[in-house]
Short mmCIF file of C-alpha atoms and ligand atoms in Angstrom, two decimals:
data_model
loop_
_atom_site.label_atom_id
_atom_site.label_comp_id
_atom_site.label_asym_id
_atom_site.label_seq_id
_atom_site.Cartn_x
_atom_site.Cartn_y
_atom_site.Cartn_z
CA UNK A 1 -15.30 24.07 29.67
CA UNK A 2 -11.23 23.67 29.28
CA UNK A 3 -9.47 25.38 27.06
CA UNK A 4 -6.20 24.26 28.58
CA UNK A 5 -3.71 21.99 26.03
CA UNK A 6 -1.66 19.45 27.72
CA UNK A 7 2.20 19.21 27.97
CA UNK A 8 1.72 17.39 25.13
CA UNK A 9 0.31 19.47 22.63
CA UNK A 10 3.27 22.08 23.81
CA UNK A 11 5.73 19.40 22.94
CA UNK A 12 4.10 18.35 19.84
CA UNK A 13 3.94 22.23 18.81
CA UNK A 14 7.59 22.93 19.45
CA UNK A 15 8.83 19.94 17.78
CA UNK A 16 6.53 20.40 14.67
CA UNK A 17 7.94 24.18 14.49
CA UNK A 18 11.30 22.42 15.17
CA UNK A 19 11.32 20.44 11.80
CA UNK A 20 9.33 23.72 9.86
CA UNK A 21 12.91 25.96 10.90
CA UNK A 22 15.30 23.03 10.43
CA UNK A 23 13.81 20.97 7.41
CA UNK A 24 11.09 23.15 5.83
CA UNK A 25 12.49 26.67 5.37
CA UNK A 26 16.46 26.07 3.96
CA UNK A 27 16.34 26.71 0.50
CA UNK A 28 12.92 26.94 0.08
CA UNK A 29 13.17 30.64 -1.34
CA UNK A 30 14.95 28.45 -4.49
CA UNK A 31 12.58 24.94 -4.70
CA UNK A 32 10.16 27.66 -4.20
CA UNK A 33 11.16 29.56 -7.48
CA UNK A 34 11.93 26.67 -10.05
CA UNK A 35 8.92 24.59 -8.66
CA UNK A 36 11.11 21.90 -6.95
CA UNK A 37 9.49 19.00 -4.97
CA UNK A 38 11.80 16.07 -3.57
CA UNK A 39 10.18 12.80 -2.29
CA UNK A 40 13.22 13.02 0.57
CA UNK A 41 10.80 16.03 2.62
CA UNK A 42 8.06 12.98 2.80
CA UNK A 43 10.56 10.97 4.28
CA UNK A 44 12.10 13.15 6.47
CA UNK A 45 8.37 14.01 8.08
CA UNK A 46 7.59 10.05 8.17
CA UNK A 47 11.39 9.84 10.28
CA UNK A 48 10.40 12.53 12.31
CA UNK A 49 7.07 11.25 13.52
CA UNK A 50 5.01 13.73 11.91
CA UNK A 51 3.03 11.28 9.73
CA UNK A 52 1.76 8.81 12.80
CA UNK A 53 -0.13 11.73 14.25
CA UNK A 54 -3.13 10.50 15.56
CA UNK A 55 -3.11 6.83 14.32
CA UNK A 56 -3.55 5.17 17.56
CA UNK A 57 -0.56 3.11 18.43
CA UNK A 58 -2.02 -0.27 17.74
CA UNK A 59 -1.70 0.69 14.08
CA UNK A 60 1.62 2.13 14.60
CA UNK A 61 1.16 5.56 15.26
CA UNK A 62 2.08 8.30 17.70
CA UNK A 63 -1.19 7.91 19.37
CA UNK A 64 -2.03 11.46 20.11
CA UNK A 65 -5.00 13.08 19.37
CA UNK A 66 -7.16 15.10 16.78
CA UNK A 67 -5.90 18.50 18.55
CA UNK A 68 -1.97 17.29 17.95
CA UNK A 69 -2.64 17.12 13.93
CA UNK A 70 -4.30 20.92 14.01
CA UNK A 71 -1.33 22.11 15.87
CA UNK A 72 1.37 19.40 13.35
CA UNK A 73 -0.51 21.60 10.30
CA UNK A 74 -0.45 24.93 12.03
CA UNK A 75 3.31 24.85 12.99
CA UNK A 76 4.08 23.27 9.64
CA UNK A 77 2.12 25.75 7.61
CA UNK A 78 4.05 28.44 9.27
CA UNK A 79 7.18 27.59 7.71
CA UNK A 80 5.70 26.38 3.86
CA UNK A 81 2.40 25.01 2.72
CA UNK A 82 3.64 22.74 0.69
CA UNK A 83 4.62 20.85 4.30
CA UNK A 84 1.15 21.18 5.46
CA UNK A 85 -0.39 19.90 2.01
CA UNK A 86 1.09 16.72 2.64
CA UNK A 87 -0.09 16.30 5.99
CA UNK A 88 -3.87 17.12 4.62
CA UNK A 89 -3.33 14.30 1.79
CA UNK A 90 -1.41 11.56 3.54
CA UNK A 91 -2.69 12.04 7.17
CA UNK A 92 -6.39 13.54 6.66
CA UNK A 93 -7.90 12.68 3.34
CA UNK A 94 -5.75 9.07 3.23
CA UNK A 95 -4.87 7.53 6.62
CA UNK A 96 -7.50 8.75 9.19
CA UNK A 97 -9.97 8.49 6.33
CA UNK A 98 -8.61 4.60 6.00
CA UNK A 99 -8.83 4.69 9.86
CA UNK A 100 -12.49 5.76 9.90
CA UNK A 101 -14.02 3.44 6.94
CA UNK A 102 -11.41 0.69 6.43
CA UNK A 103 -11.83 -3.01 7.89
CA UNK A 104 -9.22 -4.20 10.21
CA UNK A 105 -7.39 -6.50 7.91
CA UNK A 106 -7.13 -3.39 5.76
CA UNK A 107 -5.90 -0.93 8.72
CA UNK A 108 -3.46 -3.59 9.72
CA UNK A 109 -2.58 -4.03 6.62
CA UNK A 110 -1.32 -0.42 5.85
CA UNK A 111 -1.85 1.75 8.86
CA UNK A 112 2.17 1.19 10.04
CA UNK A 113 3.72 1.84 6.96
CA UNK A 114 1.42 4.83 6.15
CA UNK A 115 2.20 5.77 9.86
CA UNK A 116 6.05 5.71 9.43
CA UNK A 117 6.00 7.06 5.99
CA UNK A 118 7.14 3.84 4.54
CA UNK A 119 3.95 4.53 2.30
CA UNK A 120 2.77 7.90 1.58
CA UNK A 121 -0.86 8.07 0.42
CA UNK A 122 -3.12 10.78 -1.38
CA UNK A 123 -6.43 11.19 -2.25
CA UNK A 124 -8.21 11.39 -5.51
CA UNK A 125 -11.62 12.86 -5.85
CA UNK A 126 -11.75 16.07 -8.19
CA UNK A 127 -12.20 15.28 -11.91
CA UNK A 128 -11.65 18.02 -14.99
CA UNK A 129 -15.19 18.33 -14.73
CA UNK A 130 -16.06 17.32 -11.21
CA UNK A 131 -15.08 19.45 -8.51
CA UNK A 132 -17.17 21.23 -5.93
CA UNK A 133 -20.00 19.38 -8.13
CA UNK A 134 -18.10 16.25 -6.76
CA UNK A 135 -21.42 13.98 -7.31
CA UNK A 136 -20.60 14.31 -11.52
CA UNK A 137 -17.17 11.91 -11.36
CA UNK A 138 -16.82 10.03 -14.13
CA UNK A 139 -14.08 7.65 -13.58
CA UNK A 140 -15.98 4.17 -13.50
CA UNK A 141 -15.53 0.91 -11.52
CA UNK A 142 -17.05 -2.21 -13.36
CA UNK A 143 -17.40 -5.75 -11.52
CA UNK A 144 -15.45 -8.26 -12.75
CA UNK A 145 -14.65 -11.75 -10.63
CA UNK A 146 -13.10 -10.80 -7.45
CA UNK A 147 -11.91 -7.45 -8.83
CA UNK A 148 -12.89 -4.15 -10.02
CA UNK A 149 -11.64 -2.54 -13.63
CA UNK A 150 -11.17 1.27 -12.82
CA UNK A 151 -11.34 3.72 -16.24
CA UNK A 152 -10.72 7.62 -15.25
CA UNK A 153 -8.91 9.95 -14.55
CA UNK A 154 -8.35 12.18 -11.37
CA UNK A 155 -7.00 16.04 -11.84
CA UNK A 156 -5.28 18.24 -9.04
CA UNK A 157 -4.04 15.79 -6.57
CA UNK A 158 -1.34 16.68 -4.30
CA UNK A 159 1.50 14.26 -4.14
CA UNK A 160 0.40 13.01 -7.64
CA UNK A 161 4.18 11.87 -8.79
CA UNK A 162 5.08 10.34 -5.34
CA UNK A 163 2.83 8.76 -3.27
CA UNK A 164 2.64 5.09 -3.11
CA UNK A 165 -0.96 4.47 -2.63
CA UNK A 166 -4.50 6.62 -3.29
CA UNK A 167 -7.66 6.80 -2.22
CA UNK A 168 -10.09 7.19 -4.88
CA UNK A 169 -13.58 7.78 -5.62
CA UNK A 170 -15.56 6.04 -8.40
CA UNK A 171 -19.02 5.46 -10.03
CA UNK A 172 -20.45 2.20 -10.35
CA UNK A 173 -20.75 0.78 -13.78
CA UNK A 174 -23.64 -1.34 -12.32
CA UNK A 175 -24.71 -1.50 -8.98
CA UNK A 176 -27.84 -2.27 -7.13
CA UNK A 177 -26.38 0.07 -3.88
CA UNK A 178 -28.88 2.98 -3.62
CA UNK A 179 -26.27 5.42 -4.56
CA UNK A 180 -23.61 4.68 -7.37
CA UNK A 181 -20.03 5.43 -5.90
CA UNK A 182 -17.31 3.33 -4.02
CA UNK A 183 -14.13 4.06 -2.51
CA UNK A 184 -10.90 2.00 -3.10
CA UNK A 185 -7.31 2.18 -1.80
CA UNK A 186 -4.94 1.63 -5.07
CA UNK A 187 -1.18 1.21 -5.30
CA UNK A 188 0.72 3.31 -8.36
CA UNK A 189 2.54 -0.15 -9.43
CA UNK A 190 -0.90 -1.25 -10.44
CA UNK A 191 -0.59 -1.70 -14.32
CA UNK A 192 -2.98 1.37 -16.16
CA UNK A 193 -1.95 3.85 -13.60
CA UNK A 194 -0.37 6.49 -14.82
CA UNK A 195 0.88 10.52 -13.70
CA UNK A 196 1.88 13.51 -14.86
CA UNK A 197 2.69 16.84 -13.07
CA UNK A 198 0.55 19.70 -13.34
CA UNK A 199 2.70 22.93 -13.73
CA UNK A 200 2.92 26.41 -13.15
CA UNK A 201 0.71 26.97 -10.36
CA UNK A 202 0.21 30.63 -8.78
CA UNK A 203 1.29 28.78 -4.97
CA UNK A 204 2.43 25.95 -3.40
CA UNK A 205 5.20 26.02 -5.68
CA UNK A 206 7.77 23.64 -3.37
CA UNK A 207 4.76 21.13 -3.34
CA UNK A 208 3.99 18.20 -6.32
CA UNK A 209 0.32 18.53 -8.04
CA UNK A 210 -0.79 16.77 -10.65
CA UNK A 211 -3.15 14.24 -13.12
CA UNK A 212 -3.73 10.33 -12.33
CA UNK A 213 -5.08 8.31 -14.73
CA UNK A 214 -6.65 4.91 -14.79
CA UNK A 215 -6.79 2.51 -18.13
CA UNK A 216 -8.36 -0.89 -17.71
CA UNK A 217 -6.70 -0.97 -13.59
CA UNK A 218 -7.45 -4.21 -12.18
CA UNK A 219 -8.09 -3.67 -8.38
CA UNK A 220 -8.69 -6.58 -6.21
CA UNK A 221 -12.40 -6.22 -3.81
CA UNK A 222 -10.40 -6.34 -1.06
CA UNK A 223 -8.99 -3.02 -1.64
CA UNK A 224 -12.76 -1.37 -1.47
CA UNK A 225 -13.43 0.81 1.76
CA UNK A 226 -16.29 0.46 2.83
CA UNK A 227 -19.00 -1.51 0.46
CA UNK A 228 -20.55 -0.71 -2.93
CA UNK A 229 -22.25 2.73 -2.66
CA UNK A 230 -20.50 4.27 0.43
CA UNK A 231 -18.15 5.94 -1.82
CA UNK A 232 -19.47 9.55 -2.00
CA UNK A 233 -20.01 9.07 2.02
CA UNK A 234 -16.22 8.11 2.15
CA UNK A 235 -15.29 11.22 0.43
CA UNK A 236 -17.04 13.26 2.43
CA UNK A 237 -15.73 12.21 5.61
CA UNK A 238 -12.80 12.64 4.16
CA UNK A 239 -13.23 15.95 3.41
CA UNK A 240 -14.09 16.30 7.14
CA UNK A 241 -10.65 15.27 7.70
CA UNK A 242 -8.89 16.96 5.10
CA UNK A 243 -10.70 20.66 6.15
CA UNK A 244 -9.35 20.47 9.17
CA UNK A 245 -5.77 20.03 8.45
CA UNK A 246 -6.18 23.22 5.97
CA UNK A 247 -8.42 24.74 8.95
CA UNK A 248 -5.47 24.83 11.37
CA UNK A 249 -2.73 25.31 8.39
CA UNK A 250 -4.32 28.49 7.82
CA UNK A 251 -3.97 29.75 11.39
CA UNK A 252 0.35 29.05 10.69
CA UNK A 253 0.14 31.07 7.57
CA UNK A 254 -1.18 34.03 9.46
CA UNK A 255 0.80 32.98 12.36
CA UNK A 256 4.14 33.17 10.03
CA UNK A 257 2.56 36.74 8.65
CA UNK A 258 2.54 38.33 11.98
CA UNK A 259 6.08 37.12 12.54
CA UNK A 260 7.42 38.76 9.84
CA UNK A 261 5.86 41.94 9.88
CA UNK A 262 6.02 42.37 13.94
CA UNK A 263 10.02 41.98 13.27
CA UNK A 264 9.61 44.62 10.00
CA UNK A 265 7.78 47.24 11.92
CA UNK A 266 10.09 47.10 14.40
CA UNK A 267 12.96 47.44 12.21
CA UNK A 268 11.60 50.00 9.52
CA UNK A 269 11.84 53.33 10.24
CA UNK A 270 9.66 56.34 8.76
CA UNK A 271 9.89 59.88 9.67
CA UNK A 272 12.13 59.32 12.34
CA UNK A 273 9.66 56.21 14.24
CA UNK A 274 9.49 52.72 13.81
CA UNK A 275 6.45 51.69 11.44
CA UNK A 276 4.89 50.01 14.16
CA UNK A 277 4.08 52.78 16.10
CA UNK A 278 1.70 53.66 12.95
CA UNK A 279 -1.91 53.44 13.62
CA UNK A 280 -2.60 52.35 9.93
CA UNK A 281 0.17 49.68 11.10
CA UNK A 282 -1.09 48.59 14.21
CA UNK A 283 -4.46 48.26 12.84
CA UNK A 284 -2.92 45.57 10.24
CA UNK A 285 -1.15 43.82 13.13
CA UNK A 286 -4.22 43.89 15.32
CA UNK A 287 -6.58 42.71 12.91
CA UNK A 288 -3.86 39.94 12.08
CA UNK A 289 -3.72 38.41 15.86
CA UNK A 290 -7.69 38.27 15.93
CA UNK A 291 -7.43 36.22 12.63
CA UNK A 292 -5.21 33.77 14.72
CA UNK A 293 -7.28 33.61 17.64
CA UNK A 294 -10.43 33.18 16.50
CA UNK A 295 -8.83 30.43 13.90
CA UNK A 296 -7.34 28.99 16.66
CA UNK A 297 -10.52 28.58 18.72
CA UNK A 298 -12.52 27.26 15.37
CA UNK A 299 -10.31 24.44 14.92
CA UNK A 300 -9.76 23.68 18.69
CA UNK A 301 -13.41 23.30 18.84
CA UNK A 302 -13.77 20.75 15.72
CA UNK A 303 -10.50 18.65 17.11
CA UNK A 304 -12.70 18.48 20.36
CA UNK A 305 -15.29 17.28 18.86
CA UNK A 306 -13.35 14.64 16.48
CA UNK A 307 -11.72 13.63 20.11
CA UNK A 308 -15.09 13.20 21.43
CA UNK A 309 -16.69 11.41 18.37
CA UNK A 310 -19.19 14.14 17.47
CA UNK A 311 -20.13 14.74 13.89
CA UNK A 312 -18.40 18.09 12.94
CA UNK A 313 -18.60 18.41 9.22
CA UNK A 314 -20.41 22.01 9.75
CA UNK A 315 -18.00 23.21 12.47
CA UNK A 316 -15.56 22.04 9.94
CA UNK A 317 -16.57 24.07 7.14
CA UNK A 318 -17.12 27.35 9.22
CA UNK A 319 -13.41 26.68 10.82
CA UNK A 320 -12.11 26.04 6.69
CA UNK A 321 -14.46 28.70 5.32
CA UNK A 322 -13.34 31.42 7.97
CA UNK A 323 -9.26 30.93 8.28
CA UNK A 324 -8.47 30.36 4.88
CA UNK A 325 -9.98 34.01 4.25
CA UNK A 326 -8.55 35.52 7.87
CA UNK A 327 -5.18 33.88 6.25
CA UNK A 328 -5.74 35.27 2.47
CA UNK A 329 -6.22 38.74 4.32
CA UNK A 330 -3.81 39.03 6.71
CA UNK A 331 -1.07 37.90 3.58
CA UNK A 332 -2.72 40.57 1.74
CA UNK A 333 -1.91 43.04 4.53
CA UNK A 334 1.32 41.21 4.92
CA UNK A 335 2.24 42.55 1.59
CA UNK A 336 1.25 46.07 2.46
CA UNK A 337 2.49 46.61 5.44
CA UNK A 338 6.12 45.44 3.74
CA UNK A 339 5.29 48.02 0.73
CA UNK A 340 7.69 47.47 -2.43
CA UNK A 341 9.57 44.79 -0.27
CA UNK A 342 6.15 42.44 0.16
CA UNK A 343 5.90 42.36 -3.62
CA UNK A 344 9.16 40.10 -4.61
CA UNK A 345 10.54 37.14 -2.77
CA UNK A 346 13.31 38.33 -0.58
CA UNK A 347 10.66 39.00 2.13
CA UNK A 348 8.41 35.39 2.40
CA UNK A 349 5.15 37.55 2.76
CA UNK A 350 4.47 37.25 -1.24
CA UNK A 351 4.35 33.50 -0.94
CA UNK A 352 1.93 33.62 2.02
CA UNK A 353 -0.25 36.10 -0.69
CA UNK A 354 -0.25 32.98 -3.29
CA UNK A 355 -0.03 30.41 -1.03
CA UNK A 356 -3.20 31.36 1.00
CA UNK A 357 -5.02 32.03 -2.21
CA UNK A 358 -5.10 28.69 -2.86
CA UNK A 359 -7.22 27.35 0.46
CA UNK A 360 -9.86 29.30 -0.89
CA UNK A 361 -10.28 26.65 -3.63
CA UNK A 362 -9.42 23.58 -2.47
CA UNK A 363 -11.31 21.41 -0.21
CA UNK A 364 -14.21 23.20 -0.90
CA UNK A 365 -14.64 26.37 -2.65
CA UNK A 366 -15.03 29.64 -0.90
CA UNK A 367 -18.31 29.90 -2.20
CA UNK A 368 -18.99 26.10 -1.48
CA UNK A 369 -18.65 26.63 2.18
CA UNK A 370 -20.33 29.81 2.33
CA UNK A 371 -23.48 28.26 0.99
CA UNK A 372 -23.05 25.55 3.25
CA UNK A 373 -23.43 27.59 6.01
CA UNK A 374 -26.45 29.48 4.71
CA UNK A 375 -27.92 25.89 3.93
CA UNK A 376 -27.55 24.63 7.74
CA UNK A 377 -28.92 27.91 9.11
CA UNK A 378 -31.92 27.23 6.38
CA UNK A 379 -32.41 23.75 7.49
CA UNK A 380 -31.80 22.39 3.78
CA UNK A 381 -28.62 20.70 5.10
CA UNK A 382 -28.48 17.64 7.53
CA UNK A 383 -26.35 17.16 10.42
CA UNK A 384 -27.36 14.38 11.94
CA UNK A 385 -25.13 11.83 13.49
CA UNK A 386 -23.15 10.12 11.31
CA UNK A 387 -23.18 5.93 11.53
CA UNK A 388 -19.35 5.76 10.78
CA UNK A 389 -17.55 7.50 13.33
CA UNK A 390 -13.26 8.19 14.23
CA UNK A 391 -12.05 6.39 17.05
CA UNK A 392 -12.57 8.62 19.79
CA UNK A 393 -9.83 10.04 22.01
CA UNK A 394 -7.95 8.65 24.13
CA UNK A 395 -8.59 5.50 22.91
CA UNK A 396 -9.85 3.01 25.14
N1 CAA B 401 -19.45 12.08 6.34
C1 CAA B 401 -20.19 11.00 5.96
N2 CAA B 401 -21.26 11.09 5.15
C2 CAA B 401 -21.60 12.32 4.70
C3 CAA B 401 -20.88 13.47 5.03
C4 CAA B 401 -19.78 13.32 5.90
N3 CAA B 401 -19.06 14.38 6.25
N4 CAA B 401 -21.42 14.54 4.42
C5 CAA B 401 -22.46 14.06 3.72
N5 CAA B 401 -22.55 12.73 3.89
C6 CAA B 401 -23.54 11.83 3.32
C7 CAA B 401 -24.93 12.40 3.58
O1 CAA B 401 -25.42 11.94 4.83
C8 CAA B 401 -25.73 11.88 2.42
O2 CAA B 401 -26.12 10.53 2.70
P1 CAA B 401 -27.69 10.13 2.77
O3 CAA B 401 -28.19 10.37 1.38
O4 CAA B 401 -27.65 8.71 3.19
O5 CAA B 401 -28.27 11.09 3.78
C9 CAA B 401 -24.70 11.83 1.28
O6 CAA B 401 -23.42 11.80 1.88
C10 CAA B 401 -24.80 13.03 0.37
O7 CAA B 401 -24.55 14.18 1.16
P2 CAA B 401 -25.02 15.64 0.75
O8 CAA B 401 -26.51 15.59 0.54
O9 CAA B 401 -24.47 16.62 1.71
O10 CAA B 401 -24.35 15.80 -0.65
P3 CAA B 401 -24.44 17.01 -1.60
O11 CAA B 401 -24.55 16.48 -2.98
O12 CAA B 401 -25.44 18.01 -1.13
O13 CAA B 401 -22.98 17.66 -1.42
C11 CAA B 401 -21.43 19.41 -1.55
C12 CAA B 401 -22.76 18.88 -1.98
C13 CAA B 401 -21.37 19.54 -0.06
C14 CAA B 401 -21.25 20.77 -2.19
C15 CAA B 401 -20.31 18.46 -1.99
O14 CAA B 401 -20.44 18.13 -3.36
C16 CAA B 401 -18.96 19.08 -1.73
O15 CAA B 401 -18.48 19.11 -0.60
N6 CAA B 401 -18.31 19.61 -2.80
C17 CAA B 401 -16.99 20.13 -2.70
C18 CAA B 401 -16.02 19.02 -3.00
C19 CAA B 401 -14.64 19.33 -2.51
O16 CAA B 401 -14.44 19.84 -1.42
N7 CAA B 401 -13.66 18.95 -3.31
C20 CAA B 401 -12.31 19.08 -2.92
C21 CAA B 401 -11.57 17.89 -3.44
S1 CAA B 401 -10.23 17.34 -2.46
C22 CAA B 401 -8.94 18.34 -2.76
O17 CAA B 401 -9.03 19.39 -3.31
C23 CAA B 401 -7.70 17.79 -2.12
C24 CAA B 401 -6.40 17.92 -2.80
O18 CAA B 401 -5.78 16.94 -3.26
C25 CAA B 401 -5.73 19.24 -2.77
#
């Protein structure tokens, strides 16, 4: 067994934490206040490389591995989650899902501009009365010539005002596929789309949620991944993606937590001692670095076994299930280990409290993943291989 990362994951690492100092964190503090998103950070990550992580180079990516894009999401999510959401929409749930199910003509076709971030994608699945029951969507594809007409309407998606292109999951109107769902890549400028921003969230204040909506969309076949009634199958493997970018995210979040109060128990003096020589201190610390090292291990192990071509959506949902609440904990400590300080924004550990609260809800509930793991130790849950697997690593 190696547990050793390569030169390049260092390099990747720094430079990611690189763009989170230099890009990410000035003037968050304010887009983070008045809600402010700006298409321009997309760009920026797309100039900087960030978005080609692993796409293989043939497609015009970077052409490193599934261990680079846990490390992209951890460094990122250090500085602001809003930087990491868009790595989990554009990167997981869109492009290596598109990478995974998509034909070539349809890779070529939008692999290197998703890859550059000459097209930024997102993914719609959740519906306002569809989410972890994601089986109950509503929005409807019906047959018509050599096109689909889509009807729906899609409800907390990231990136909802700016990305160029979605992935979205839809019923059948009638199909003779055993189950009823497809999968199809759309483009905003379709006529019938529409958006609208969903407001005043509790976190991920710097990043753009909202509603898409479908009336009478014509969208070509072509633009189906996968074929009629591999679209629940799609989503899911896209979730598989899409976990692990919040997976590692979570391990920056506590990463950024420890940062800040290591440099506030040095500085903050009680009674004549620094605060870190309290034991009620040290205790929040220590529990803190095991939250980052066991996180750390758990998604190491599931970009392994995406590298090596393994089915990992249960490793998956232990590593989501378990960091996003080691992260929602150590902010919580965070917060009162900085006492009246954690609790208003001149210290960042506040937004690490609301940010991390919100990984415990998307991508899978909490509660979703926590009965997923009681249903694979049951043996109600299968895990066999799956048919449709990633390109495995490095690529031959
Ligand atoms: N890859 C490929 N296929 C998969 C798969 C995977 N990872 N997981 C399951 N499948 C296949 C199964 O093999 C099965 O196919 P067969 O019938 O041929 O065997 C089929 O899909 C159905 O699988 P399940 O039986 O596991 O389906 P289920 O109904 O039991 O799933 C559930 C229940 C796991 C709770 C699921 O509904 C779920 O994950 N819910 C949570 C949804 C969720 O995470 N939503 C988040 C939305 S995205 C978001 O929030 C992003 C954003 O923009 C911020």
């Amino acid at each position: 067994m190696d547990f050793a990362l390569t030169q390049e994951h260092d390099l990747i690492r720094e430079s990611a934490y690189k763009f989170g100092q230099n890009e990410v964190l000035p003037g968050l503090r304010e887009r983070d206040r008045e809600a402010k998103s700006d298409r321009k950070a997309l760009e920026k990550m797309g100039e900087a490389g960030l978005l080609g992580v692993s796409i293989p180079a043939k497609y015009g990516g970077s052409d490193t591995d599934y261990i680079s894009l846990g490390i992209v999401c951890e460094e990122l999510e250090r500085a602001d989650t809003s930087a990491r959401v868009v790595m989990s929409v554009h990167s997981g749930l869109h492009s290596l899902t598109l990478l995974q199910w998509g034909s070539e003509e349809q890779k070529q076709r939008w692999l290197p501009d998703l890859a550059s971030g000459k097209l930024i994608g997102a993914f719609g699945l959740t519906e306002p009365n569809a989410g972890s029951d994601a089986a109950n969507i509503k929005t409807v594809a019906r047959k018509d010539g050599d096109s689909y007409i889509l009807n729906g309407q899609k409800t907390w998606i990231s990136l909802a005002d700016y990305a160029d292109q979605f992935l979205v999951i839809t019923r059948l109107a009638e199909t003779s596929a055993k189950a009823p769902y497809a999968a199809f890549i759309i483009n905003r400028d379709t006529p019938g789309f529409s958006s609208r921003a969903i407001h005043g969230k509790l976190g991920v204040r710097a990043g753009n949620t909202g509603e898409i909506f479908f009336e009478d969309m014509r969208v070509p076949a072509d633009c189906m991944l996968g074929q009629e009634g591999d679209g629940f199958k799609v989503a899911m493997s896209a979730l598989d993606h899409g976990r692990y970018t919040v997976a590692s995210g979570a391990v920056g979040i506590i990463t950024a937590c420890l940062d800040a109060c290591v440099k506030y128990s040095n500085e903050r003096s009680v009674q004549g001692e620094v605060i870190g020589k309290k034991q009620l201190v040290q205790q929040m610390i220590a529990s803190m670095v095991q939250g980052r090292e066991i996180g750390r291990l758990l998604y190491y192990k599931v970009g392994w076994m995406k590298n090596t071509g393994q089915r990992h959506t249960r490793e998956c949902s232990m590593a989501k299930w378990t960091n996003c609440a080691a992260a929602f904990d150590a902010a919580n400590k965070a917060v009162e280990l900085h006492g009246a300080y954690g609790y208003c924004d001149e210290f960042p550990v506040e937004r690490y409290f609301r940010n991390s609260r919100g990984a415990m809800i998307y991508e899978g509930t909490h509660e979703i993943h926590t009965l997923m793991q009681a249903e694979y130790e049951l043996g109600y849950r299968s895990d066999k291989p799956l048919q449709q697997v990633l390109p495995t690593w490095p690529v031959e």
